[in-house]
Amino acid sequence: MTSLPPGGWPTPQSLYVHVPFCRHRCGYCNFSVISGRDDLQDRFLQAVERELTSTPDASRAQLRTIFLGGGTPTRLSPDRLKRLRQSIDDTFSVADDAEITAEANPEDIDEACLNALQDIGVNRISLGVQSFDADKLRCLERGHNRESALAAIEAAAERIGNVSIDLIFGAPGETLESWKTDLAIASQSPITHVSTYALTFEKGTSFWSRRSRGNLSEVDESLELQMYEAAQHQFSKNAWQQYEISSFTNGPHRCRHNLAYWAGNGWHAVGPGAARFVDGKREVNHRSATNYIKRMLNDGVATDEIEAITLEQYARELAAFGVRQLDGIDLATVHDRTSINLETVLSQTLIKLQSMELVTYQNHHLRLTQRGILFADTVATALLSEPE
Ligand code: SF4
């Protein structure tokens, strides 16, 4: 049985909705995605409605952030998007100033799509741009080009205002110079936020099989590090600021939804593969969209994994996610929230990470060094692991 933190588990004020439909499955993608089955959209919405209705204690708090992710939420027609928003409103109350984000692909952005997003209260859009370079976009199997990506950014900025883009680096054959061009184009576009990710080869994707057959090769690690540093360099200019290892913003536009995740504040999540954290329990839904729909509509539940986390795990996760933010994390606050004294539990780990010059640790405050930012996964893994 999990014991309670001193103030009880935080009441979730965030909701993630996973919309799995995509025009095409990109070769590197291992999300819960279904393509060529838009005929399932109504049954999917029925399943989501059922899942939302059965959310325990949904009325306890107002939602302060909603994130429609995927997949591609904008594969849903305007009427279906409205139906989705209605089903959220039927379950939760939503704060007037809630951050409501929708992910979208640049090729879906047109007048009708922007009208629909505005109608359902979306005030932040996250575009899966990934690159502006024709060869790289072809390699990543994306359906847009530089012109359509820039047109989508412009249109979204004009209508929605708050535009984030995702960029991928380290695609096969990509050079440092072409990545710097991507960064320069992005920084001159009217975006407020950018997330940069190194391409990863995940088991089960076609990129993984092609690499195994020798048909696709990764960029080497030192080039990947140079690319990461190029992004830091580009987005340290003017009003830009890096606030998390993958996230940059040019004003007061930190993603509030992600901040809630990283602060361990708890969140609801519905849809295939969706993972939630409520009352100290981490639950993950079935990944397959068709099974999710079947199970939700037949049994009223589609949870695949349930894990009750201990207070020590919770404290370690607060530290591991907290330290990925460049402001760092106060371990005394973690102690207050969890009753776990990480300064004692992690004393050897903290000494080791400091000796490797990956973190600084002063007045209870743990922060990544510039070197630590480059090896943030190593730091997070050390904070989450049992001592050797
Ligand atoms: S559009 Fe995004 S979610 Fe859909 S398959 Fe491509 S990478 Fe995956």
XYZ file of C-alpha atoms and ligand atoms in Angstrom:
396
model
C 0.000 0.000 0.000
C 1.345 3.427 -0.976
C 1.572 5.940 1.846
C 0.360 9.452 1.298
C 2.528 12.535 0.841
C 2.101 15.020 3.746
C -0.341 17.199 1.793
C -2.001 14.231 0.031
C -1.579 13.472 -3.680
C -2.001 16.572 -5.829
C -5.380 17.000 -7.484
C -4.829 16.844 -11.261
C -5.632 20.038 -13.106
C -4.441 18.854 -16.504
C -5.955 16.620 -19.158
C -4.231 14.890 -22.082
C -6.369 13.496 -24.909
C -4.631 11.164 -27.372
C -6.150 11.311 -30.864
C -4.464 8.471 -32.796
C -5.445 9.243 -36.394
C -2.738 10.098 -38.935
C -2.720 10.370 -42.696
C 0.322 8.100 -42.839
C 2.621 6.498 -40.275
C 5.998 8.244 -40.527
C 8.927 5.818 -40.608
C 10.401 6.908 -37.269
C 7.149 7.169 -35.302
C 6.362 4.746 -32.498
C 3.414 6.608 -30.987
C -0.006 5.052 -30.774
C -1.126 5.936 -34.290
C -3.578 4.513 -36.822
C -3.636 5.503 -40.489
C -6.188 4.803 -43.195
C -8.940 4.183 -40.603
C -10.651 7.551 -40.335
C -13.896 5.527 -40.485
C -13.249 4.757 -36.781
C -13.389 8.387 -35.679
C -16.977 8.334 -34.407
C -16.423 5.142 -32.438
C -13.197 6.644 -31.074
C -15.111 9.700 -29.848
C -17.725 7.442 -28.276
C -14.927 5.567 -26.483
C -13.337 8.811 -25.264
C -16.732 10.044 -24.051
C -17.150 6.833 -22.100
C -13.659 7.123 -20.617
C -14.168 10.766 -19.644
C -17.522 9.980 -18.049
C -15.920 7.312 -15.887
C -13.045 9.563 -14.719
C -13.081 9.296 -10.936
C -13.401 12.560 -9.013
C -13.409 14.611 -12.214
C -15.309 17.364 -10.457
C -12.663 17.881 -7.770
C -10.734 20.586 -9.609
C -10.894 22.853 -12.599
C -8.670 21.993 -15.519
C -5.918 24.542 -16.034
C -4.363 22.845 -19.056
C -5.713 20.614 -21.828
C -3.459 19.037 -24.442
C -4.959 17.438 -27.556
C -2.090 15.324 -28.836
C -1.545 12.423 -31.126
C -1.482 11.247 -33.705
C -3.050 14.211 -35.359
C -6.020 15.791 -33.546
C -6.718 17.921 -36.625
C -7.592 14.746 -38.581
C -10.939 15.143 -36.754
C -13.476 17.227 -38.652
C -14.635 20.543 -37.118
C -17.847 18.865 -35.911
C -15.915 16.049 -34.305
C -13.523 18.488 -32.621
C -16.586 20.266 -31.198
C -17.970 16.963 -29.989
C -14.653 16.219 -28.268
C -14.597 19.602 -26.521
C -18.209 19.118 -25.469
C -17.395 15.767 -23.918
C -14.549 17.395 -21.945
C -16.918 20.134 -20.755
C -19.510 17.516 -19.759
C -16.927 15.974 -17.416
C -14.697 18.769 -16.156
C -14.972 22.432 -15.464
C -12.307 24.299 -17.402
C -10.658 27.461 -16.056
C -11.321 30.587 -18.146
C -7.596 31.107 -18.589
C -6.783 27.448 -19.244
C -3.990 26.735 -21.714
C -5.572 24.602 -24.445
C -3.050 23.145 -26.888
C -3.718 21.193 -30.069
C -1.050 19.398 -32.044
C -1.378 19.728 -35.801
C 0.504 18.921 -38.961
C 1.341 21.891 -41.194
C -0.571 20.374 -44.130
C -3.808 20.367 -42.099
C -3.725 24.082 -41.354
C -6.325 25.955 -43.375
C -9.109 28.402 -42.647
C -11.625 25.706 -41.672
C -9.160 23.979 -39.346
C -8.182 27.232 -37.608
C -11.843 28.201 -37.241
C -12.582 24.843 -35.638
C -9.627 25.103 -33.262
C -10.621 28.606 -32.243
C -14.236 27.504 -31.752
C -13.174 24.880 -29.237
C -10.998 27.341 -27.322
C -7.548 26.272 -28.524
C -5.123 29.058 -27.613
C -1.849 27.272 -28.289
C -0.922 25.240 -31.344
C 1.954 22.810 -31.604
C 2.967 22.176 -35.203
C 4.889 19.058 -36.201
C 7.230 20.932 -38.548
C 10.377 18.832 -37.858
C 12.369 20.560 -40.635
C 12.191 23.002 -43.529
C 14.677 21.032 -45.624
C 13.250 19.103 -48.604
C 15.624 16.100 -48.359
C 15.187 15.742 -44.620
C 11.401 16.029 -44.839
C 11.400 13.350 -47.560
C 13.565 11.108 -45.388
C 11.244 11.642 -42.399
C 8.259 10.899 -44.696
C 6.548 14.164 -43.851
C 3.855 15.557 -46.157
C 4.748 19.266 -46.067
C 7.522 21.397 -47.496
C 9.264 24.585 -46.416
C 6.650 26.845 -48.014
C 3.633 25.040 -46.570
C 5.261 24.839 -43.124
C 5.960 28.577 -43.095
C 2.457 29.334 -44.398
C 0.969 27.177 -41.610
C 3.077 28.945 -38.964
C 2.038 32.376 -40.291
C -1.648 31.480 -40.427
C -1.630 29.867 -36.978
C 0.257 32.819 -35.478
C -2.276 35.230 -36.916
C -5.317 33.312 -35.674
C -4.176 31.456 -32.547
C -1.233 33.615 -31.564
C 0.767 31.160 -29.515
C 2.605 28.809 -31.885
C 5.099 26.133 -30.905
C 6.943 23.943 -33.382
C 8.777 20.652 -33.042
C 12.093 20.237 -34.840
C 14.024 16.965 -35.210
C 17.785 16.792 -35.581
C 20.127 13.944 -36.439
C 18.144 12.602 -39.413
C 20.108 10.229 -41.671
C 22.384 12.232 -43.961
C 21.725 15.545 -42.220
C 24.656 17.929 -41.885
C 25.371 20.516 -39.199
C 24.981 23.239 -41.818
C 21.519 22.115 -42.934
C 20.411 21.877 -39.277
C 21.655 25.418 -38.664
C 19.577 26.543 -41.643
C 16.494 24.890 -40.083
C 17.200 26.722 -36.823
C 17.696 30.061 -38.552
C 14.439 29.739 -40.499
C 12.556 28.738 -37.355
C 13.913 31.642 -35.329
C 12.806 34.133 -37.982
C 9.263 32.762 -38.104
C 6.490 34.052 -35.813
C 6.712 31.238 -33.258
C 6.746 31.601 -29.480
C 8.161 28.205 -28.557
C 10.231 25.423 -30.050
C 10.967 21.874 -28.932
C 13.987 20.141 -30.460
C 14.451 16.369 -30.386
C 17.203 14.058 -31.563
C 15.856 11.411 -33.923
C 15.666 8.061 -32.173
C 15.328 4.643 -33.766
C 12.581 2.807 -31.925
C 11.897 -0.910 -32.128
C 8.840 -1.651 -34.251
C 9.298 1.325 -36.595
C 10.289 1.002 -40.231
C 13.378 3.134 -39.509
C 14.461 0.493 -36.989
C 14.140 -2.318 -39.570
C 15.845 -0.283 -42.265
C 18.756 0.454 -39.939
C 19.010 -3.257 -39.024
C 19.223 -4.077 -42.753
C 21.906 -1.404 -43.198
C 19.655 0.799 -45.344
C 19.657 3.741 -42.971
C 22.368 5.048 -40.697
C 22.356 7.279 -37.633
C 24.445 10.417 -37.401
C 27.323 9.908 -34.993
C 27.042 11.009 -31.401
C 29.506 13.880 -31.627
C 27.598 15.429 -34.544
C 24.368 15.010 -32.593
C 25.921 16.914 -29.667
C 27.083 19.677 -32.008
C 23.550 19.913 -33.380
C 22.125 20.200 -29.893
C 24.612 22.943 -29.050
C 23.745 24.739 -32.299
C 20.106 24.880 -31.154
C 21.190 26.263 -27.782
C 23.329 28.840 -29.529
C 20.568 29.893 -31.935
C 17.943 30.144 -29.209
C 20.076 31.993 -26.695
C 19.878 35.117 -28.835
C 17.464 38.019 -28.498
C 14.534 37.259 -26.234
C 14.873 33.468 -26.514
C 15.451 31.383 -23.424
C 16.019 27.665 -22.880
C 13.933 26.499 -19.924
C 14.119 22.727 -20.292
C 16.586 20.467 -22.056
C 14.418 20.293 -25.214
C 12.345 23.461 -24.874
C 12.974 27.075 -25.794
C 10.653 30.066 -25.629
C 10.889 33.706 -26.635
C 8.763 35.219 -23.903
C 6.337 34.113 -21.212
C 5.293 31.084 -23.255
C 6.554 28.064 -21.333
C 4.252 25.118 -21.993
C 2.090 25.071 -18.866
C 0.888 21.544 -19.589
C 4.436 20.171 -19.632
C 5.299 22.205 -16.523
C 2.459 20.391 -14.731
C 3.933 17.010 -15.789
C 7.423 17.957 -14.685
C 6.163 19.316 -11.362
C 4.534 15.917 -10.666
C 1.187 17.642 -10.220
C -0.870 14.724 -11.523
C -2.840 14.635 -14.746
C -5.761 12.850 -16.354
C -5.268 11.204 -19.744
C -7.656 9.486 -22.133
C -7.290 7.715 -25.473
C -5.138 4.833 -26.735
C -1.714 4.608 -25.115
C -2.537 7.558 -22.849
C -0.707 7.548 -19.504
C -2.172 9.278 -16.441
C -0.990 9.970 -12.923
C -3.817 10.293 -10.449
C -3.785 9.701 -6.675
C -0.295 8.202 -6.722
C -1.177 5.681 -9.435
C 0.306 5.608 -12.877
C -2.019 4.001 -15.412
C -1.491 3.396 -19.115
C -4.222 2.583 -21.632
C -3.975 -0.092 -24.294
C -1.785 1.191 -27.134
C -3.743 -0.169 -30.073
C -6.464 2.238 -31.199
C -8.783 -0.570 -32.321
C -8.382 -2.505 -29.062
C -8.799 0.690 -27.050
C -12.093 1.419 -28.809
C -13.337 -2.166 -28.433
C -12.389 -2.427 -24.792
C -13.777 0.971 -23.887
C -17.092 0.349 -25.648
C -17.483 -3.271 -24.476
C -16.007 -3.213 -20.960
C -15.864 0.503 -20.116
C -12.176 0.261 -19.315
C -9.021 0.082 -21.455
C -6.279 0.283 -18.841
C -3.342 -1.984 -19.583
C -0.889 -1.166 -16.801
C -1.396 0.100 -13.263
C 1.454 0.977 -10.958
C 1.134 2.481 -7.491
C 4.244 4.523 -6.926
C 5.996 4.747 -3.589
C 6.828 8.049 -1.940
C 10.510 7.435 -2.632
C 9.801 6.862 -6.346
C 7.686 10.013 -6.371
C 10.467 12.037 -4.731
C 13.072 10.663 -7.153
C 10.817 11.475 -10.123
C 10.279 15.033 -8.876
C 14.074 15.399 -8.786
C 14.661 13.737 -12.166
C 11.998 15.774 -13.995
C 12.765 18.905 -12.009
C 16.440 18.872 -12.897
C 15.668 18.700 -16.648
C 14.379 22.251 -16.249
C 17.217 24.709 -16.384
C 16.035 26.519 -13.240
C 16.836 23.288 -11.391
C 15.007 21.823 -8.395
C 15.025 22.542 -4.671
C 15.416 19.213 -2.850
C 14.163 20.793 0.413
C 10.837 21.413 -1.373
C 10.802 17.788 -2.520
C 11.276 16.799 1.141
C 8.337 19.005 2.189
C 6.118 17.528 -0.522
C 7.009 13.879 -0.027
C 8.586 13.505 3.458
C 11.499 11.789 1.693
C 14.901 13.298 2.398
C 16.544 12.898 -1.005
C 19.639 14.709 0.210
C 20.267 11.645 2.386
C 18.894 9.000 0.011
C 20.894 10.368 -2.931
C 23.973 11.585 -1.066
C 26.406 9.270 -2.907
C 24.738 9.941 -6.264
C 24.945 13.702 -5.732
C 28.652 13.482 -4.883
C 29.279 11.390 -7.993
C 27.286 13.670 -10.324
C 29.124 16.713 -8.963
C 32.507 15.039 -9.423
C 31.534 14.335 -13.048
C 30.692 18.058 -13.358
C 27.154 17.230 -14.471
C 25.323 19.102 -11.682
C 25.819 21.835 -9.150
C 24.305 21.403 -5.719
C 24.171 24.389 -3.385
C 21.722 25.404 -0.653
C 19.547 22.345 -1.428
C 19.288 23.429 -5.066
C 20.190 20.936 -7.776
C 20.925 22.252 -11.230
C 22.466 20.880 -14.428
C 25.801 22.306 -15.542
C 26.265 23.103 -19.246
C 27.951 19.696 -19.534
C 25.073 18.157 -17.560
C 22.562 19.604 -20.037
C 24.270 17.554 -22.750
C 24.045 14.410 -20.599
C 20.708 15.083 -18.911
C 19.520 11.504 -19.457
C 22.513 10.180 -17.512
C 21.662 12.529 -14.635
C 17.978 11.585 -14.667
C 18.789 7.863 -14.719
C 21.160 8.269 -11.755
C 18.505 10.123 -9.744
C 15.907 7.442 -10.470
C 18.153 4.426 -9.791
C 18.788 2.625 -6.549
C 22.313 3.339 -5.206
C 24.998 0.898 -6.440
S 2.382 12.700 -38.100
Fe 3.375 12.596 -36.074
S 2.121 11.172 -34.885
Fe 1.550 10.907 -37.045
S 2.812 9.201 -37.748
Fe 3.939 11.085 -38.245
S 5.262 11.446 -36.445
Fe 3.715 9.947 -35.839
